[in-house]
Amino acid sequence: MTSGRIDLSLPESRYDRQERISWWDQDRLSNARVLVVGAGALGNEIVKNLALVGIGYLCVVDMDVVENANLSRCVFFSESDAGHSKAAALTQGARELNPELEADSRTVAVQELGIGFLLGFDLVIAGLDNREARRWINQGTRKLGLTWIDGAIEGLQGLV
C-alpha cells in the first residue's frame, strides 16, 4: 500500500481483500486455535465465519446429533447428516468451505473433556443452550485466563 492507495500489483490470495487492510494480520489468524462449543444454528454461523476469515485450527464440541428440525437453520447440515454428530458434520462442512482449515470435532459434553483441554486454544466461543456447560466454560476460562465469547439465541433475540 502506497500513500493510502491499494497496490493492485499484489497477487490475489484467498484472503486478498482482508490482507489489503493495513492493520490486518492474516498470519495471526492462520496460527490461531479456536474452540467452538455448540454446533447448532449459532455454532454453524460462527464456524462459517471463522472458516471464511482463515482461522488456522478449529475444534467443535457438541454432544448432539443432527435432527430434521436443524436443517432449516444450519447451513452445513443436510438430510444425509440426520442422526450423525453435529460437531462432525459441522467440521466436515467447514473443511469443504475452506480446505486450508484444520478442523477437529468432539461429540461429547464439553465438561467431560476437562479443564486442561481448554489450554490448547487461544479463544473459546460458545453458542450453547445449556446453562451447566456455559457455567463450566465460564469458570474454566476464567481460571486459565482465556478469552471466552458467549452467544445465545432465544426466539428472535440474540445475546453476546
mmCIF file of N, CA and C in Angstrom, residues 37-106:
data_model
loop_
_atom_site.group_PDB
_atom_site.id
_atom_site.type_symbol
_atom_site.label_atom_id
_atom_site.label_comp_id
_atom_site.label_asym_id
_atom_site.label_seq_id
_atom_site.Cartn_x
_atom_site.Cartn_y
_atom_site.Cartn_z
ATOM 1 N N VAL A 37 -17.911 -24.239 21.038
ATOM 2 C CA VAL A 37 -18.742 -25.172 21.784
ATOM 3 C C VAL A 37 -20.193 -24.880 21.422
ATOM 4 N N GLY A 38 -20.827 -25.852 20.797
ATOM 5 C CA GLY A 38 -22.196 -25.714 20.321
ATOM 6 C C GLY A 38 -22.202 -25.716 18.802
ATOM 7 N N ALA A 39 -22.898 -26.676 18.214
ATOM 8 C CA ALA A 39 -22.907 -26.824 16.753
ATOM 9 C C ALA A 39 -24.308 -26.674 16.182
ATOM 10 N N GLY A 40 -25.150 -25.911 16.869
ATOM 11 C CA GLY A 40 -26.492 -25.655 16.364
ATOM 12 C C GLY A 40 -26.483 -24.489 15.393
ATOM 13 N N ALA A 41 -27.580 -23.759 15.350
ATOM 14 C CA ALA A 41 -27.721 -22.649 14.400
ATOM 15 C C ALA A 41 -26.636 -21.595 14.599
ATOM 16 N N LEU A 42 -26.404 -21.189 15.837
ATOM 17 C CA LEU A 42 -25.390 -20.178 16.107
ATOM 18 C C LEU A 42 -23.986 -20.728 15.840
ATOM 19 N N GLY A 43 -23.737 -21.949 16.262
ATOM 20 C CA GLY A 43 -22.439 -22.581 16.008
ATOM 21 C C GLY A 43 -22.131 -22.691 14.525
ATOM 22 N N ASN A 44 -23.137 -22.999 13.699
ATOM 23 C CA ASN A 44 -22.949 -23.064 12.246
ATOM 24 C C ASN A 44 -22.484 -21.721 11.699
ATOM 25 N N GLU A 45 -23.100 -20.643 12.149
ATOM 26 C CA GLU A 45 -22.724 -19.315 11.664
ATOM 27 C C GLU A 45 -21.338 -18.911 12.150
ATOM 28 N N ILE A 46 -21.025 -19.221 13.395
ATOM 29 C CA ILE A 46 -19.703 -18.913 13.950
ATOM 30 C C ILE A 46 -18.628 -19.644 13.155
ATOM 31 N N VAL A 47 -18.820 -20.939 12.944
ATOM 32 C CA VAL A 47 -17.830 -21.743 12.225
ATOM 33 C C VAL A 47 -17.698 -21.281 10.775
ATOM 34 N N LYS A 48 -18.812 -20.976 10.139
ATOM 35 C CA LYS A 48 -18.762 -20.477 8.756
ATOM 36 C C LYS A 48 -17.870 -19.243 8.671
ATOM 37 N N ASN A 49 -18.093 -18.292 9.566
ATOM 38 C CA ASN A 49 -17.315 -17.051 9.530
ATOM 39 C C ASN A 49 -15.849 -17.271 9.879
ATOM 40 N N LEU A 50 -15.553 -18.136 10.825
ATOM 41 C CA LEU A 50 -14.159 -18.436 11.157
ATOM 42 C C LEU A 50 -13.447 -19.118 9.991
ATOM 43 N N ALA A 51 -14.134 -20.021 9.324
ATOM 44 C CA ALA A 51 -13.536 -20.698 8.163
ATOM 45 C C ALA A 51 -13.264 -19.710 7.040
ATOM 46 N N LEU A 52 -14.201 -18.825 6.786
ATOM 47 C CA LEU A 52 -14.035 -17.863 5.701
ATOM 48 C C LEU A 52 -12.919 -16.859 5.969
ATOM 49 N N VAL A 53 -12.742 -16.462 7.223
ATOM 50 C CA VAL A 53 -11.726 -15.462 7.549
ATOM 51 C C VAL A 53 -10.322 -16.076 7.602
ATOM 52 N N GLY A 54 -10.228 -17.404 7.691
ATOM 53 C CA GLY A 54 -8.929 -18.059 7.629
ATOM 54 C C GLY A 54 -8.314 -18.463 8.943
ATOM 55 N N ILE A 55 -9.143 -18.819 9.925
ATOM 56 C CA ILE A 55 -8.617 -19.355 11.177
ATOM 57 C C ILE A 55 -7.840 -20.630 10.843
ATOM 58 N N GLY A 56 -6.719 -20.840 11.523
ATOM 59 C CA GLY A 56 -5.873 -21.987 11.219
ATOM 60 C C GLY A 56 -6.396 -23.310 11.736
ATOM 61 N N TYR A 57 -6.806 -23.335 13.004
ATOM 62 C CA TYR A 57 -7.280 -24.583 13.613
ATOM 63 C C TYR A 57 -8.572 -24.315 14.371
ATOM 64 N N LEU A 58 -9.496 -25.218 14.196
ATOM 65 C CA LEU A 58 -10.816 -25.087 14.799
ATOM 66 C C LEU A 58 -11.241 -26.439 15.347
ATOM 67 N N CYS A 59 -11.749 -26.448 16.570
ATOM 68 C CA CYS A 59 -12.324 -27.657 17.147
ATOM 69 C C CYS A 59 -13.753 -27.333 17.559
ATOM 70 N N VAL A 60 -14.684 -28.200 17.177
ATOM 71 C CA VAL A 60 -16.097 -28.021 17.512
ATOM 72 C C VAL A 60 -16.500 -29.124 18.479
ATOM 73 N N VAL A 61 -17.140 -28.727 19.575
ATOM 74 C CA VAL A 61 -17.630 -29.677 20.573
ATOM 75 C C VAL A 61 -19.141 -29.534 20.676
ATOM 76 N N ASP A 62 -19.840 -30.653 20.533
ATOM 77 C CA ASP A 62 -21.291 -30.697 20.717
ATOM 78 C C ASP A 62 -21.665 -32.149 20.968
ATOM 79 N N MET A 63 -22.560 -32.378 21.910
ATOM 80 C CA MET A 63 -22.920 -33.750 22.277
ATOM 81 C C MET A 63 -24.133 -34.282 21.521
ATOM 82 N N ASP A 64 -24.740 -33.455 20.666
ATOM 83 C CA ASP A 64 -25.982 -33.842 19.999
ATOM 84 C C ASP A 64 -25.773 -34.343 18.579
ATOM 85 N N VAL A 65 -26.852 -34.909 18.033
ATOM 86 C CA VAL A 65 -26.866 -35.360 16.642
ATOM 87 C C VAL A 65 -27.805 -34.466 15.839
ATOM 88 N N VAL A 66 -27.584 -34.448 14.545
ATOM 89 C CA VAL A 66 -28.400 -33.651 13.640
ATOM 90 C C VAL A 66 -29.810 -34.235 13.582
ATOM 91 N N GLU A 67 -30.802 -33.352 13.705
ATOM 92 C CA GLU A 67 -32.212 -33.724 13.573
ATOM 93 C C GLU A 67 -32.798 -32.951 12.402
ATOM 94 N N ASN A 68 -33.912 -33.419 11.880
ATOM 95 C CA ASN A 68 -34.559 -32.720 10.766
ATOM 96 C C ASN A 68 -34.857 -31.261 11.105
ATOM 97 N N ALA A 69 -35.207 -30.974 12.352
ATOM 98 C CA ALA A 69 -35.512 -29.604 12.760
ATOM 99 C C ALA A 69 -34.308 -28.675 12.609
ATOM 100 N N ASN A 70 -33.082 -29.217 12.561
ATOM 101 C CA ASN A 70 -31.885 -28.400 12.393
ATOM 102 C C ASN A 70 -31.685 -27.932 10.952
ATOM 103 N N LEU A 71 -32.288 -28.624 10.006
ATOM 104 C CA LEU A 71 -31.992 -28.379 8.593
ATOM 105 C C LEU A 71 -32.396 -26.994 8.107
ATOM 106 N N SER A 72 -33.402 -26.397 8.693
ATOM 107 C CA SER A 72 -33.837 -25.071 8.235
ATOM 108 C C SER A 72 -33.004 -23.939 8.825
ATOM 109 N N ARG A 73 -32.137 -24.250 9.809
ATOM 110 C CA ARG A 73 -31.376 -23.198 10.488
ATOM 111 C C ARG A 73 -29.862 -23.363 10.390
ATOM 112 N N CYS A 74 -29.411 -24.487 9.891
ATOM 113 C CA CYS A 74 -27.979 -24.799 9.944
ATOM 114 C C CYS A 74 -27.432 -25.048 8.541
ATOM 115 N N VAL A 75 -26.652 -24.114 8.063
ATOM 116 C CA VAL A 75 -26.181 -24.124 6.679
ATOM 117 C C VAL A 75 -25.331 -25.349 6.335
ATOM 118 N N PHE A 76 -24.632 -25.910 7.291
ATOM 119 C CA PHE A 76 -23.736 -27.033 7.000
ATOM 120 C C PHE A 76 -24.399 -28.403 7.110
ATOM 121 N N PHE A 77 -25.642 -28.482 7.542
ATOM 122 C CA PHE A 77 -26.301 -29.775 7.711
ATOM 123 C C PHE A 77 -27.208 -30.084 6.527
ATOM 124 N N SER A 78 -27.241 -31.372 6.151
ATOM 125 C CA SER A 78 -28.150 -31.818 5.094
ATOM 126 C C SER A 78 -28.918 -33.039 5.609
ATOM 127 N N GLU A 79 -29.896 -33.464 4.849
ATOM 128 C CA GLU A 79 -30.719 -34.610 5.265
ATOM 129 C C GLU A 79 -29.876 -35.848 5.531
ATOM 130 N N SER A 80 -28.809 -36.030 4.785
ATOM 131 C CA SER A 80 -27.953 -37.207 4.977
ATOM 132 C C SER A 80 -27.200 -37.172 6.315
ATOM 133 N N ASP A 81 -27.161 -36.004 6.972
ATOM 134 C CA ASP A 81 -26.499 -35.890 8.273
ATOM 135 C C ASP A 81 -27.399 -36.292 9.440
ATOM 136 N N ALA A 82 -28.687 -36.457 9.191
ATOM 137 C CA ALA A 82 -29.629 -36.798 10.265
ATOM 138 C C ALA A 82 -29.143 -38.031 11.025
ATOM 139 N N GLY A 83 -29.134 -37.903 12.360
ATOM 140 C CA GLY A 83 -28.688 -38.996 13.216
ATOM 141 C C GLY A 83 -27.191 -39.037 13.444
ATOM 142 N N HIS A 84 -26.435 -38.224 12.733
ATOM 143 C CA HIS A 84 -24.978 -38.175 12.895
ATOM 144 C C HIS A 84 -24.580 -36.994 13.779
ATOM 145 N N SER A 85 -23.378 -37.022 14.265
ATOM 146 C CA SER A 85 -22.837 -35.995 15.142
ATOM 147 C C SER A 85 -22.906 -34.604 14.513
ATOM 148 N N LYS A 86 -23.473 -33.656 15.255
ATOM 149 C CA LYS A 86 -23.493 -32.268 14.794
ATOM 150 C C LYS A 86 -22.064 -31.733 14.640
ATOM 151 N N ALA A 87 -21.223 -32.007 15.627
ATOM 152 C CA ALA A 87 -19.854 -31.492 15.600
ATOM 153 C C ALA A 87 -19.086 -32.012 14.387
ATOM 154 N N ALA A 88 -19.226 -33.304 14.098
ATOM 155 C CA ALA A 88 -18.513 -33.895 12.952
ATOM 156 C C ALA A 88 -19.040 -33.345 11.635
ATOM 157 N N ALA A 89 -20.351 -33.230 11.515
ATOM 158 C CA ALA A 89 -20.933 -32.704 10.273
ATOM 159 C C ALA A 89 -20.512 -31.256 10.057
ATOM 160 N N LEU A 90 -20.469 -30.482 11.122
ATOM 161 C CA LEU A 90 -20.096 -29.074 11.021
ATOM 162 C C LEU A 90 -18.630 -28.915 10.623
ATOM 163 N N THR A 91 -17.743 -29.673 11.237
ATOM 164 C CA THR A 91 -16.329 -29.547 10.875
ATOM 165 C C THR A 91 -16.073 -30.028 9.455
ATOM 166 N N GLN A 92 -16.779 -31.061 9.026
ATOM 167 C CA GLN A 92 -16.635 -31.530 7.648
ATOM 168 C C GLN A 92 -17.063 -30.438 6.666
ATOM 169 N N GLY A 93 -18.179 -29.800 6.935
ATOM 170 C CA GLY A 93 -18.644 -28.711 6.085
ATOM 171 C C GLY A 93 -17.680 -27.543 6.064
ATOM 172 N N ALA A 94 -17.091 -27.234 7.213
ATOM 173 C CA ALA A 94 -16.132 -26.124 7.293
ATOM 174 C C ALA A 94 -14.881 -26.431 6.485
ATOM 175 N N ARG A 95 -14.413 -27.677 6.528
ATOM 176 C CA ARG A 95 -13.234 -28.066 5.738
ATOM 177 C C ARG A 95 -13.530 -28.004 4.247
ATOM 178 N N GLU A 96 -14.757 -28.328 3.862
ATOM 179 C CA GLU A 96 -15.133 -28.219 2.456
ATOM 180 C C GLU A 96 -15.201 -26.752 2.021
ATOM 181 N N LEU A 97 -15.659 -25.884 2.907
ATOM 182 C CA LEU A 97 -15.729 -24.460 2.616
ATOM 183 C C LEU A 97 -14.334 -23.854 2.479
ATOM 184 N N ASN A 98 -13.418 -24.280 3.346
ATOM 185 C CA ASN A 98 -12.047 -23.785 3.307
ATOM 186 C C ASN A 98 -11.083 -24.948 3.517
ATOM 187 N N PRO A 99 -10.545 -25.499 2.432
ATOM 188 C CA PRO A 99 -9.635 -26.648 2.538
ATOM 189 C C PRO A 99 -8.352 -26.360 3.315
ATOM 190 N N GLU A 100 -8.020 -25.089 3.527
ATOM 191 C CA GLU A 100 -6.827 -24.745 4.304
ATOM 192 C C GLU A 100 -7.061 -24.894 5.807
ATOM 193 N N LEU A 101 -8.309 -24.992 6.217
ATOM 194 C CA LEU A 101 -8.671 -25.080 7.628
ATOM 195 C C LEU A 101 -8.369 -26.465 8.176
ATOM 196 N N GLU A 102 -7.706 -26.500 9.310
ATOM 197 C CA GLU A 102 -7.543 -27.749 10.052
ATOM 198 C C GLU A 102 -8.657 -27.768 11.086
ATOM 199 N N ALA A 103 -9.500 -28.791 11.048
ATOM 200 C CA ALA A 103 -10.662 -28.822 11.940
ATOM 201 C C ALA A 103 -10.830 -30.203 12.549
ATOM 202 N N ASP A 104 -11.280 -30.213 13.778
ATOM 203 C CA ASP A 104 -11.485 -31.437 14.535
ATOM 204 C C ASP A 104 -12.804 -31.308 15.286
ATOM 205 N N SER A 105 -13.344 -32.425 15.727
ATOM 206 C CA SER A 105 -14.608 -32.384 16.463
ATOM 207 C C SER A 105 -14.591 -33.365 17.620
ATOM 208 N N ARG A 106 -15.444 -33.078 18.589
ATOM 209 C CA ARG A 106 -15.652 -33.961 19.740
ATOM 210 C C ARG A 106 -17.157 -34.044 19.973
#
